[in-house]
Steps between C-alpha positions, in 0.01 A plus 500: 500500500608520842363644839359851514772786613433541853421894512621694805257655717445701781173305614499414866139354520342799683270649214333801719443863303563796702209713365750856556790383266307251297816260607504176591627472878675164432672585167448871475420445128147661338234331367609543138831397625407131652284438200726546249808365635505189329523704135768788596846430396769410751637839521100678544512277799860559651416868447156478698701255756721804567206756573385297781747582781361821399173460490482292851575899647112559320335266721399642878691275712209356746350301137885350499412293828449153332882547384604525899382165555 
């Protein structure tokens, strides 16, 4: 048996909820989303991947500060 798959994700160490969207303000993924990632299929996670440009536009853009620095 070899070395685990490396699974793609779009983690970026800043785990902070925004209490309005329910979105993380690092990711931009829910909850349900982060805790399940390891068990959705490559394709659940390139389509949740996609949502996030998306989603960022959810997100009130003085809680974004952390990603100016």
């Amino acid at each position: 048996m070899g070395a685990p798959r490396a699974i793609a994700t779009p983690c970026v160490q800043v785990c902070i909820v925004d209490g309005a969207s329910g979105l993380c303000l690092g990711c931009y993924r829910s909850l349900a989303e982060i805790a399940g990632w390891r068990g959705l299929s490559d394709e659940e996670r390139a389509a949740v991947m996609a949502e996030l440009p998306e989603r960022s536009r959810r997100i009130e853009p003085s809680k974004l500060s952390h990603k100016l620095s």
